[in-house]
Each structure stands twice: as C-alpha cells, then as structure tokens.
mmCIF file of C-alpha atoms and ligand atoms in Angstrom:
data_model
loop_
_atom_site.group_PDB
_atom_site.id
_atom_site.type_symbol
_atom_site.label_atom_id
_atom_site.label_comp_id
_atom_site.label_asym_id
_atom_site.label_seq_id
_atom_site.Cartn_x
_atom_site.Cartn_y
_atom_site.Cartn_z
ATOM 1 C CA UNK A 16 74.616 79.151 54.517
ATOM 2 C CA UNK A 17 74.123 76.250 57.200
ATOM 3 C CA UNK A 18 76.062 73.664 55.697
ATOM 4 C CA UNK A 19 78.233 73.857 52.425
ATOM 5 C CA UNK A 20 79.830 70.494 51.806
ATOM 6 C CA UNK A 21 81.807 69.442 48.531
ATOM 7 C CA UNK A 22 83.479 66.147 47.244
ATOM 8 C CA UNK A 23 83.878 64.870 50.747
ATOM 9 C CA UNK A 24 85.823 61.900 51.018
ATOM 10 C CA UNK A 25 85.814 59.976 54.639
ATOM 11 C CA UNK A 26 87.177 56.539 55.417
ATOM 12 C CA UNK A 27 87.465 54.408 58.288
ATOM 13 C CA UNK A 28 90.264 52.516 56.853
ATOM 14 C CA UNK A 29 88.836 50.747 53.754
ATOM 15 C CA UNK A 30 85.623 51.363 54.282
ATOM 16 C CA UNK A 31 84.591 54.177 52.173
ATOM 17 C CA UNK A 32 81.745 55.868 54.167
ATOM 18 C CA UNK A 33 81.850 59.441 52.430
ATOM 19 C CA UNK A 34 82.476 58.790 48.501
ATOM 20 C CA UNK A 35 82.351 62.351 47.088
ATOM 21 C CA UNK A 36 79.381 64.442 49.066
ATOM 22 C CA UNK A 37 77.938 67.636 47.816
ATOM 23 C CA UNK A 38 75.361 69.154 50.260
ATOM 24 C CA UNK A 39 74.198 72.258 50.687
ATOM 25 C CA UNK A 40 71.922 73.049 54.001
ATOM 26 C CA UNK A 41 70.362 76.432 53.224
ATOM 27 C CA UNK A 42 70.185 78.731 56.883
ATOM 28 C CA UNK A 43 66.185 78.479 58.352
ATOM 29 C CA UNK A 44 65.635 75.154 56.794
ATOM 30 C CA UNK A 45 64.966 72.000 58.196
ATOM 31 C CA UNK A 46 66.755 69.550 56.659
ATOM 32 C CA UNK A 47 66.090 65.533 56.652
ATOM 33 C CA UNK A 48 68.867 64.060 55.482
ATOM 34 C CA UNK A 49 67.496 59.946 55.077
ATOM 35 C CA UNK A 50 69.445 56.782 53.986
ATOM 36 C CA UNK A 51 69.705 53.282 55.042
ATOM 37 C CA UNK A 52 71.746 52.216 57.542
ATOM 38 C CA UNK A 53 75.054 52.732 56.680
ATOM 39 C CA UNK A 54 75.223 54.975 54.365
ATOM 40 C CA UNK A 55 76.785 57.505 55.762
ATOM 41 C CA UNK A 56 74.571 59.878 57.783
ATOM 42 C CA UNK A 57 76.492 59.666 61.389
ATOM 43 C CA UNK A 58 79.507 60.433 59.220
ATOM 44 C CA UNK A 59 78.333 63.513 57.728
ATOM 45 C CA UNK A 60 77.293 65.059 61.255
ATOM 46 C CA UNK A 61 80.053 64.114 63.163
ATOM 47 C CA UNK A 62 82.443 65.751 60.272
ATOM 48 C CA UNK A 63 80.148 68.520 60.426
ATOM 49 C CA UNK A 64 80.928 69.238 64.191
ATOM 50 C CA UNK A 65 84.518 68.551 63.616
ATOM 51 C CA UNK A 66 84.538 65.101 65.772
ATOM 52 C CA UNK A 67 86.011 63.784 62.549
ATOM 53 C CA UNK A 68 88.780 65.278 59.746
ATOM 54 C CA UNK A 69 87.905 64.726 56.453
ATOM 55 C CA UNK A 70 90.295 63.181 53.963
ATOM 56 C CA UNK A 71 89.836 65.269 51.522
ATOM 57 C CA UNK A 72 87.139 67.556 49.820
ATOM 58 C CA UNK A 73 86.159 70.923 51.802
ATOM 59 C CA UNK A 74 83.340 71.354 54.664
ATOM 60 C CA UNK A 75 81.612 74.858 55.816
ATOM 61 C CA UNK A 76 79.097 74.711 58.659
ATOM 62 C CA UNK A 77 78.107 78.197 59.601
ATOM 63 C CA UNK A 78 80.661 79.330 57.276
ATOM 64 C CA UNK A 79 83.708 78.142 59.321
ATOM 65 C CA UNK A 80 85.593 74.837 59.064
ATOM 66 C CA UNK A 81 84.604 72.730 61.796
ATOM 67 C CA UNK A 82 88.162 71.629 62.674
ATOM 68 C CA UNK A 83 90.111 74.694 62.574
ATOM 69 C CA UNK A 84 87.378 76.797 64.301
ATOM 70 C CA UNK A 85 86.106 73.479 66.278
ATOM 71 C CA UNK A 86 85.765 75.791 70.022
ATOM 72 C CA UNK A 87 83.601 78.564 68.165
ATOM 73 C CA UNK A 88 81.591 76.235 66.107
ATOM 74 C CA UNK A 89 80.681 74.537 68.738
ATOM 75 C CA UNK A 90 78.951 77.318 70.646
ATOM 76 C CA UNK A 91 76.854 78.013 68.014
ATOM 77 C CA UNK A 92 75.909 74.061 67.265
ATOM 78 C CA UNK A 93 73.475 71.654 69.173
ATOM 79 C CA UNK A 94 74.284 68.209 68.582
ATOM 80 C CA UNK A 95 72.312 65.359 69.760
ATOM 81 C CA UNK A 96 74.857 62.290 68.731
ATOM 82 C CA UNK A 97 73.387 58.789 68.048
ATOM 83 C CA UNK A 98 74.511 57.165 71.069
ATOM 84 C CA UNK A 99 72.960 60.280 72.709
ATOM 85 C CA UNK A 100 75.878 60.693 75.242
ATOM 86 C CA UNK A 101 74.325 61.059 79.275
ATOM 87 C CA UNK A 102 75.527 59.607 82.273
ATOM 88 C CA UNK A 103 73.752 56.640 83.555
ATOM 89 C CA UNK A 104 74.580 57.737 87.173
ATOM 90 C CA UNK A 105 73.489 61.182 87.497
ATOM 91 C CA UNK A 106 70.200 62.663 87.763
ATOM 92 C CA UNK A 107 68.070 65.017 85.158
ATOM 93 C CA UNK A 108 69.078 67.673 87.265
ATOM 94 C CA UNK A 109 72.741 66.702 88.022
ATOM 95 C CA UNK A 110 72.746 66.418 84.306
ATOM 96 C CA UNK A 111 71.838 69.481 83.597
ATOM 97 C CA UNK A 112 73.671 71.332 85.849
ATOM 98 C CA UNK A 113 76.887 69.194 84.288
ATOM 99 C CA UNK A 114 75.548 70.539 81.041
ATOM 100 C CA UNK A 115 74.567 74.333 82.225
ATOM 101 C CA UNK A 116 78.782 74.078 83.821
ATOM 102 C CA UNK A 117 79.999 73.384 80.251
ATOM 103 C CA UNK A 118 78.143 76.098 78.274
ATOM 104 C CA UNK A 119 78.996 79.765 78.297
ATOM 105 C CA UNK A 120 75.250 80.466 77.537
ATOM 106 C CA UNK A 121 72.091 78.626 78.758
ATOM 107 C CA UNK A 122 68.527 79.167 78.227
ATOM 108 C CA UNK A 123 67.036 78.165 81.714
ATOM 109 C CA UNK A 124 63.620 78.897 80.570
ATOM 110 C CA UNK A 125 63.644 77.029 77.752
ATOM 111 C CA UNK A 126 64.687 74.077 79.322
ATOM 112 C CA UNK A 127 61.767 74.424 81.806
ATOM 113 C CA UNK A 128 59.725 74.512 78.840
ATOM 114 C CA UNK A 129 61.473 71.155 77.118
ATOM 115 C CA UNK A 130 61.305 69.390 80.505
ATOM 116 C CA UNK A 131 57.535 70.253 80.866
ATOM 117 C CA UNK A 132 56.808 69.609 77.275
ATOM 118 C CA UNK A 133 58.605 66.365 77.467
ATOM 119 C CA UNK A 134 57.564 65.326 80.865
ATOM 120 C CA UNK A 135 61.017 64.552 82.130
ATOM 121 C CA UNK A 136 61.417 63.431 85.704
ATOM 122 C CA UNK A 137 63.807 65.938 87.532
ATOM 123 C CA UNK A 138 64.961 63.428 89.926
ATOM 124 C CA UNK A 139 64.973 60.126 88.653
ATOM 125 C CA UNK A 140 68.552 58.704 87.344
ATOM 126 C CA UNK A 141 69.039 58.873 83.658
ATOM 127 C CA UNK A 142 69.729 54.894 83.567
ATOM 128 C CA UNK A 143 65.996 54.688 84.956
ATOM 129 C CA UNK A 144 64.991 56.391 81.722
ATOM 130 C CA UNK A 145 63.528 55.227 79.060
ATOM 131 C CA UNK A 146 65.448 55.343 75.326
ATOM 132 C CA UNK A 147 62.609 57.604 73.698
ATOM 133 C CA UNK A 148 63.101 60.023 77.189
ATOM 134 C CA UNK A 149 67.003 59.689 76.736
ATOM 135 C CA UNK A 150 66.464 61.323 73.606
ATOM 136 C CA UNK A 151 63.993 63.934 74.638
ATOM 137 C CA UNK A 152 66.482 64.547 77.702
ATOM 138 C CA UNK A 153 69.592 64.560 75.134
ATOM 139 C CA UNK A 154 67.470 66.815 73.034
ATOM 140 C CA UNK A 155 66.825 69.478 75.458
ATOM 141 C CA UNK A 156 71.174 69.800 76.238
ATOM 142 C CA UNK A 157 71.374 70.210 72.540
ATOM 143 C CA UNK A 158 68.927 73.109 72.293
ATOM 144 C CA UNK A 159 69.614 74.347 75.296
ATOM 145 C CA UNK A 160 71.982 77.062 74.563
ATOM 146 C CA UNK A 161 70.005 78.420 71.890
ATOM 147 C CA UNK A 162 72.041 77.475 69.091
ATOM 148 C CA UNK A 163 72.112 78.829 65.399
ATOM 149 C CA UNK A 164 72.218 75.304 64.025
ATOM 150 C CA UNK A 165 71.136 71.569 65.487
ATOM 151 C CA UNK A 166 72.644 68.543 64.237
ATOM 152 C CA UNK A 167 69.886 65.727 65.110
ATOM 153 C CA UNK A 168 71.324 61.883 64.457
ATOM 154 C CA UNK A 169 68.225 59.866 64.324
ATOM 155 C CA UNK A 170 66.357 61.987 66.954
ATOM 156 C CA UNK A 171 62.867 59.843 66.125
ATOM 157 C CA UNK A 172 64.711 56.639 67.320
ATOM 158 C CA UNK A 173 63.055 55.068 70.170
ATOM 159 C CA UNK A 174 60.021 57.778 70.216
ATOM 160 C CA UNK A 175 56.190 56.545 69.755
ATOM 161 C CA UNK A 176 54.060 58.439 67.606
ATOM 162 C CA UNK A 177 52.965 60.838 70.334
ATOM 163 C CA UNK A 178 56.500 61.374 71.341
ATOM 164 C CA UNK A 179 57.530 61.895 67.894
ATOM 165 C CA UNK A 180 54.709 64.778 67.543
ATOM 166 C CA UNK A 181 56.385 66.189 70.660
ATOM 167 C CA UNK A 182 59.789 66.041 69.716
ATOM 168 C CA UNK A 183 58.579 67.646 66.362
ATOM 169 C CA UNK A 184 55.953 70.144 68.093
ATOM 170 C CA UNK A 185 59.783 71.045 70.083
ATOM 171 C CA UNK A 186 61.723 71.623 66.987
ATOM 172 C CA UNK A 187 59.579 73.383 64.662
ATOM 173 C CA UNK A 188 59.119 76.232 67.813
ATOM 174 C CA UNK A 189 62.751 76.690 67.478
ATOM 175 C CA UNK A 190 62.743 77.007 63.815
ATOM 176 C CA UNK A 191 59.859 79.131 64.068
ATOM 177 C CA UNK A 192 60.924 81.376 66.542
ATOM 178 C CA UNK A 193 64.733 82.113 65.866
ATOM 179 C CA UNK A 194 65.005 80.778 62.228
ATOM 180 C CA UNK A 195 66.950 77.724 63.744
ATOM 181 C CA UNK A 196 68.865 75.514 60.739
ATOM 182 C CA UNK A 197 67.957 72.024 61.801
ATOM 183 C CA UNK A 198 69.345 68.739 60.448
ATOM 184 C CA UNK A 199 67.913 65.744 61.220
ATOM 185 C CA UNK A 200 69.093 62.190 60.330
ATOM 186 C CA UNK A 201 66.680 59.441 59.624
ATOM 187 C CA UNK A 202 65.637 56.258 57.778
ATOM 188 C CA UNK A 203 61.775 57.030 58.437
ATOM 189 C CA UNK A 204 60.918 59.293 55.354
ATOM 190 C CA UNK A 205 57.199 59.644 56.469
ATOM 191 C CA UNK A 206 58.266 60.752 59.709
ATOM 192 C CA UNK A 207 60.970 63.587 57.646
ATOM 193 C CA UNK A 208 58.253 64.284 55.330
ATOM 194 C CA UNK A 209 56.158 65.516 58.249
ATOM 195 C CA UNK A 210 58.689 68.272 59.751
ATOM 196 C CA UNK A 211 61.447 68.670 57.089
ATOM 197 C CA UNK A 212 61.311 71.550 54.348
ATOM 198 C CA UNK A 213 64.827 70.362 52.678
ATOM 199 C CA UNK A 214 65.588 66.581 52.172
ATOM 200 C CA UNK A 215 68.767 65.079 50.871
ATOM 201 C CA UNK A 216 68.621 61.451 49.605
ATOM 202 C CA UNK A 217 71.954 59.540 50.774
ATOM 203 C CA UNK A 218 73.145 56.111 49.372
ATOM 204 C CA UNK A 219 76.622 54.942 49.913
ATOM 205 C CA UNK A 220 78.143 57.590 51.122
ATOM 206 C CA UNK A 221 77.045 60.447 48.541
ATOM 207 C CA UNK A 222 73.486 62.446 47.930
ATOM 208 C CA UNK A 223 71.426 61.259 44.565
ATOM 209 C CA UNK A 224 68.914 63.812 45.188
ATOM 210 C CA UNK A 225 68.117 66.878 46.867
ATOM 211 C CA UNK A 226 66.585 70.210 47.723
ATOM 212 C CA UNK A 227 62.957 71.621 48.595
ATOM 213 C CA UNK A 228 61.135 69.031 49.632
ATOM 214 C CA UNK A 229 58.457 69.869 46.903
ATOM 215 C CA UNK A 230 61.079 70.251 44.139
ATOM 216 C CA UNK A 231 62.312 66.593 44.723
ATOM 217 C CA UNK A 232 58.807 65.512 44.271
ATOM 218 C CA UNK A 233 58.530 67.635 40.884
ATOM 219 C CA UNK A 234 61.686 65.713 39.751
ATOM 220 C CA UNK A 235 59.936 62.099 40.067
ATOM 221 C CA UNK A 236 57.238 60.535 39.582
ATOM 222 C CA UNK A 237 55.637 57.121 38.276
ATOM 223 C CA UNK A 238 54.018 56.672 34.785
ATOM 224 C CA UNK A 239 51.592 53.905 34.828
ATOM 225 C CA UNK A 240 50.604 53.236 30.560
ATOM 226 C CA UNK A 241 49.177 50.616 28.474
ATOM 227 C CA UNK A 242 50.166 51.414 24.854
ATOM 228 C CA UNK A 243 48.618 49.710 21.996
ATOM 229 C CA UNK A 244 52.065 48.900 20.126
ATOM 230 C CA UNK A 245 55.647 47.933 22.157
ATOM 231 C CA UNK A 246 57.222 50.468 23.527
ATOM 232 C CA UNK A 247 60.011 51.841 21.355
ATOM 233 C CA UNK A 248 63.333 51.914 22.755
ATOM 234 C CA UNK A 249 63.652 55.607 22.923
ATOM 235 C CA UNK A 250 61.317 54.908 25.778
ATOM 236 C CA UNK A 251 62.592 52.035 27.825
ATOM 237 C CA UNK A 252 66.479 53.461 27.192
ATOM 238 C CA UNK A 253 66.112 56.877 27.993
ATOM 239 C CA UNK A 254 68.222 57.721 31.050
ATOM 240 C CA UNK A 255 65.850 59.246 32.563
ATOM 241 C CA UNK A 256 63.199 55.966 32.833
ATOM 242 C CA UNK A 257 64.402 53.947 35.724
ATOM 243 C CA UNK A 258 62.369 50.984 37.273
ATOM 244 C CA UNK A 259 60.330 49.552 35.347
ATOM 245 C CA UNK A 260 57.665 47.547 36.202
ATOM 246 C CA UNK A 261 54.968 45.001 34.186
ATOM 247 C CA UNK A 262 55.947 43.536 30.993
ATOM 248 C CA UNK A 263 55.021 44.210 26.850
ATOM 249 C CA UNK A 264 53.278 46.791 26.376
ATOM 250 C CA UNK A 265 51.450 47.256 30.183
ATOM 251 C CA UNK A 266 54.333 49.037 31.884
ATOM 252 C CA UNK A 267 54.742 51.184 35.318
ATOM 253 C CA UNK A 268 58.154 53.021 35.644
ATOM 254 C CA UNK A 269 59.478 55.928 37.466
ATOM 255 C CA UNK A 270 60.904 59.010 35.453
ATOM 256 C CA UNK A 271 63.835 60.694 37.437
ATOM 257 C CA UNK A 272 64.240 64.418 35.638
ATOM 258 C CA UNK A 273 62.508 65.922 33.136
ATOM 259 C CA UNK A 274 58.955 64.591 33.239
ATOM 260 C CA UNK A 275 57.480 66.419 30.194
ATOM 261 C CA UNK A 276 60.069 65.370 27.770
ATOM 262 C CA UNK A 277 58.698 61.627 29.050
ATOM 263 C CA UNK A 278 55.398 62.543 28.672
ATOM 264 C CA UNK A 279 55.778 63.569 25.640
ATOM 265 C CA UNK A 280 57.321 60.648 24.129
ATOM 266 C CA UNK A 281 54.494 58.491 25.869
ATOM 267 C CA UNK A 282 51.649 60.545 24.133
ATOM 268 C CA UNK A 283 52.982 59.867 20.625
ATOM 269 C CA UNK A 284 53.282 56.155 21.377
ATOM 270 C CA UNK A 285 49.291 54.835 20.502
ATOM 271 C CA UNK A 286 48.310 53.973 23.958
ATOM 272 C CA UNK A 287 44.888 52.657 25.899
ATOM 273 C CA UNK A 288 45.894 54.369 28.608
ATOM 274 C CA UNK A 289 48.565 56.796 30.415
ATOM 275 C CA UNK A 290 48.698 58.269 34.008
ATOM 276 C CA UNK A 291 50.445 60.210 35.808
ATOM 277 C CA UNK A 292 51.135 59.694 39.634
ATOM 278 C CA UNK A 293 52.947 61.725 42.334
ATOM 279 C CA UNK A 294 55.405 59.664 44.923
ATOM 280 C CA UNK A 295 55.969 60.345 48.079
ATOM 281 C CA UNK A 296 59.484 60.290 50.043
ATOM 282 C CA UNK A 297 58.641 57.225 51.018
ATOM 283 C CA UNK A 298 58.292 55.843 47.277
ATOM 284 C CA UNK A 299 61.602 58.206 46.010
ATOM 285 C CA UNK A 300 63.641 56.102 48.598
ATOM 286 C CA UNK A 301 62.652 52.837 48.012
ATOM 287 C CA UNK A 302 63.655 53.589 44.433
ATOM 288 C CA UNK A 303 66.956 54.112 44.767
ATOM 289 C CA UNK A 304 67.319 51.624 47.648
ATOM 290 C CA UNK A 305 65.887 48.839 45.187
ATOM 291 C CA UNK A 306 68.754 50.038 42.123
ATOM 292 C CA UNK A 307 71.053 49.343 45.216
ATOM 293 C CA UNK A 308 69.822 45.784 45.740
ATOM 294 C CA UNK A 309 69.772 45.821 41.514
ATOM 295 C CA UNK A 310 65.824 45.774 41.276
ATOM 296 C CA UNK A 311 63.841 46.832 38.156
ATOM 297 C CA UNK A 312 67.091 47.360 36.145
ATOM 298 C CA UNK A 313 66.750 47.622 32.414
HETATM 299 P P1 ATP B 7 72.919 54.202 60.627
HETATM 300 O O1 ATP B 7 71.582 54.646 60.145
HETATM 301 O O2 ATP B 7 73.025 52.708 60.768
HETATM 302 O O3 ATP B 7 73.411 54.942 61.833
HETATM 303 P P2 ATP B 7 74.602 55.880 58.929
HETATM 304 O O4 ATP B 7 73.946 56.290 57.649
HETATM 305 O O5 ATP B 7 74.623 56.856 60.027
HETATM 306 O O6 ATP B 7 73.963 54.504 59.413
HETATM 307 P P3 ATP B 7 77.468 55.730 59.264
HETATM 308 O O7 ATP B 7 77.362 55.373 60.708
HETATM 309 O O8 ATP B 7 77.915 57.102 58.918
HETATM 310 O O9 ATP B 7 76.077 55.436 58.523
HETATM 311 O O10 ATP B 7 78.417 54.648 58.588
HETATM 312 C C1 ATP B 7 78.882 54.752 57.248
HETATM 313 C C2 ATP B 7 79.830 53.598 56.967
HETATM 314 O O11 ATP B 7 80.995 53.740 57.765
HETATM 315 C C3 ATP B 7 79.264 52.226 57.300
HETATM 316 O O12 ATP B 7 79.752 51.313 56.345
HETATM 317 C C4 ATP B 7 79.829 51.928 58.674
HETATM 318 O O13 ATP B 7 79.954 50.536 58.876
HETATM 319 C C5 ATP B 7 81.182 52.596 58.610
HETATM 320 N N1 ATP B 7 81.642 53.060 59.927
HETATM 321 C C6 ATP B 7 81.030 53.966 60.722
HETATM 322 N N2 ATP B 7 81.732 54.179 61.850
HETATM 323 C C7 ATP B 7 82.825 53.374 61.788
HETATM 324 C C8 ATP B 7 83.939 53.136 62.632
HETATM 325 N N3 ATP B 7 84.088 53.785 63.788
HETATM 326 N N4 ATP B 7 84.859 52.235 62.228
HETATM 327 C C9 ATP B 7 84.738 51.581 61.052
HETATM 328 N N5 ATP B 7 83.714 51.761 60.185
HETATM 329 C C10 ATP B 7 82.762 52.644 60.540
#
C-alpha cells in the first residue's frame, strides 16, 4: 500500500486542520487529492513525510510510520513541499550538487532528462527563476533519486498550460516506467482529472469521497426531470438527493450513492421528462464546496 491513513486528527492549536481522515493511496496509482484552500491538503503530506506528529489516529506510508522510521522513509519519498524549498543564491547546478551531496542515491541521467525536458538554465541563479521553473527545478530534486513514492503539494501552481503538459508528460514517465505512487495536491480538478487515476475529495480536514477516478463518477451524477405531479417526499428527503435545483415540479439535483434506487423512484413519479447526466470532477467539487457555503440545502 502507498498510503494507509485512519481517523487522523491534526491541530495547530485550535485550529482543527485534520478532523478524522481515512485515506487509502493504493501503490502504482496516481493520486489527486483536491480541496479548497485550507482544507487540509499541506497537512496530510507533511504528516505523511513525518515533518509533522499526528495527534492521534494511525498513518502508514510505504508501510512504515513516518515518524519512527522518518531517515528510511525518506529515502524512498520525493517530496516537492509548497513553498518548494531552493536557495535563492545558488545556481541550478550548485543546487543540484547540494541536492546530489544529501542523497545516498541519484539518478544523474534522469535529471539530464528533467533539465532538458524542462528547459532549465544550468547557470542562472534560482532567484532569477521564474515560480512555474522553481517548481519544475524543485520537481526534478524530488524525483531525482528515483523514489518509490512522490508527494507533490500543488505541483501545477505557477505552471501555464504547456508547462503543466510538461510537468504531467514528466510524471506519468515515472509512473509508467517504475510503477511510481504519485500524490499530487491541487484545487484545479480539470487539471487532476487529466493525469490522476485515484482522487480523494477533501473538505475540512476529512475525505467525503474517494477512489478510482471512474468509480467516483459512477457514485454521482445530476438528474434533470419535469414530473407531471409534485414530487413526493420520498424523493426530495432521501439522503441520497442533495442539491437541488429549480422549483415545483421542474427540478435538477445531484444523487450521491445509489443512482438506480433514484431512478427508480423518479420513473414511477408521472413525469414529462427525466435525464440522466454524468459530472465531471469539476462539477463533484463544486457540490460539496457549495453544502460548505450551505447552497441548495433541502
Ligand atoms: P492550501 O490549498 O491553501 O495550501 P491546504 O488544503 O493545503 O490549503 P493546509 O495548509 O493543510 O490546507 O491547512 C489546513 C488548516 O490548518 C487551515 O485552516 C490552515 O489555516 C491551518 N494551518 C496550516 N498551517 C498552519 C500553521 N503552521 N499554523 C496554524 N494554522 C495552520
């Protein structure tokens, strides 16, 4: 397993940024693990690499615990942290011979390959750089000892489209290649629903859905209907009909679990109509960031 994570609990005094996590990060997948900002993302990694101590609730990455067997972990983990950690004064290459002098093993060829891929100036300082090439730079460190997992915090941050094909192009070779297990954080679902195979959904500080990216999509989607009678409360109270939309009887509202059961109902209500529709990431987010903000609440 990549990452097995249950009831964590983290707080930074009393704010409550982990409120009971369960997570599971199956090994080969890429995972896109998407919330808003603050809900907890940063906090996840950096307890995952054992840069924080949980409070309480247990943590597995790579089957160890990341703060009793931080040193080995570590060898095994690229991390690219949000802040992405260089040295303004140094150079590429002064950087990453700083880098190479830390790591036990180093990959020189593929970091020829990142640093062509990427375009990196050798010789320019890294405060000359631009963010997105900060990133790419940061990016190639974190791969660059071939590690069995990489923790990604935001790594589309500061990238333009063509960079973010790149830095995608970069990671799915790795995955490809050695089976890599690759988290990445982000609040750009499109972007995660380009690369990522595994997506966890993350609002204040816990997952409210996750898994195959495909199975997440099975478990909602949007029911546009115009019956000919109101709809009976066995409808519009079933826990599994969330925001609804439209009024009397012309109604759009997501179902969240079992769809057929829903459908099912629907069809016996007389109706004029009754469709169907998939959502994308995109549209599975914005759901559950609009119960957040209290939006389309029965
Ligand atoms: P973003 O997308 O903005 O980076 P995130 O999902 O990564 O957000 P975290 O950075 O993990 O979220 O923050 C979770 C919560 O913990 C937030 O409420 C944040 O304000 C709080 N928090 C994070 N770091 C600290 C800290 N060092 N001290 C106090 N509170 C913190």
């Amino acid at each position: 397993m990549g990452i097995r994570i249950e009831d964590l609990h983290y707080s930074f005094g009393e704010v409550r940024a982990l409120r009971g996590l369960d997570m599971v990060v199956p090994e080969g997948s890429i995972y896109g693990l998407v919330g808003r900002n603050g809900a907890g993302k940063t906090t996840t990694l950096r307890l995952a690499m054992g840069i924080l101590r949980a409070s309480s609730g247990s943590i597995e990455v790579l089957g160890m615990d990341p703060v009793e067997r931080g040193a080995e972990l570590r060898s095994m983990v690229g991390y690219l942290p949000e802040d992405r950690s260089l040295y303004g004064y140094m150079t590429v290459d002064e950087t990453l011979s700083f880098a190479r002098s830390l790591r036990r093993r180093w990959d020189g060829d593929l970091v020829e390959e990142f640093l062509d891929h990427f375009r990196i100036p050798r010789h320019r300082p890294v405060s000359d750089l631009s963010a997105g090439v900060k990133t790419q730079l940061s990016l190639t460190l974190a791969a660059a000892h071939r590690p069995r997992l990489l923790l990604l915090d935001e790594p589309t941050a500061h990238l333009d489209p063509v960079g973010v094909r790149e830095l995608f192009g970069a990671i799915l070779g790795l995955a490809a290649e050695e089976g890599q297990t690759v988290i990445l954080s982000s609040h750009a679902l499109q972007l995660v629903e380009g690369v990522a195979d595994h997506v966890g959904i993350m609002v204040e500080g816990r997952l409210v859905q996750s898994g195959p990216v495909d199975g997440v999509k099975d478990r909602e989607k949007r029911i546009r209907a115009v019956f000919q009678v109101d709809p009976p409360r066995e409808l519009l109270d079933h826990p599994a009909v969330v925001g609804i939309e439209g009024e009397g009887r012309r109604l759009q509202f997501t179902v969240r679990g079992d769809v057929d059961e829903i459908m099912e109902i629907c069809r016996r209500i007389p109706h004029f109509a009754l469709e169907i529709l998939d959502m994308d990431l995109e549209a599975i987010f914005h759901g559950y960031a609009g119960e957040v903000r209290g939006e389309g609440q029965k």
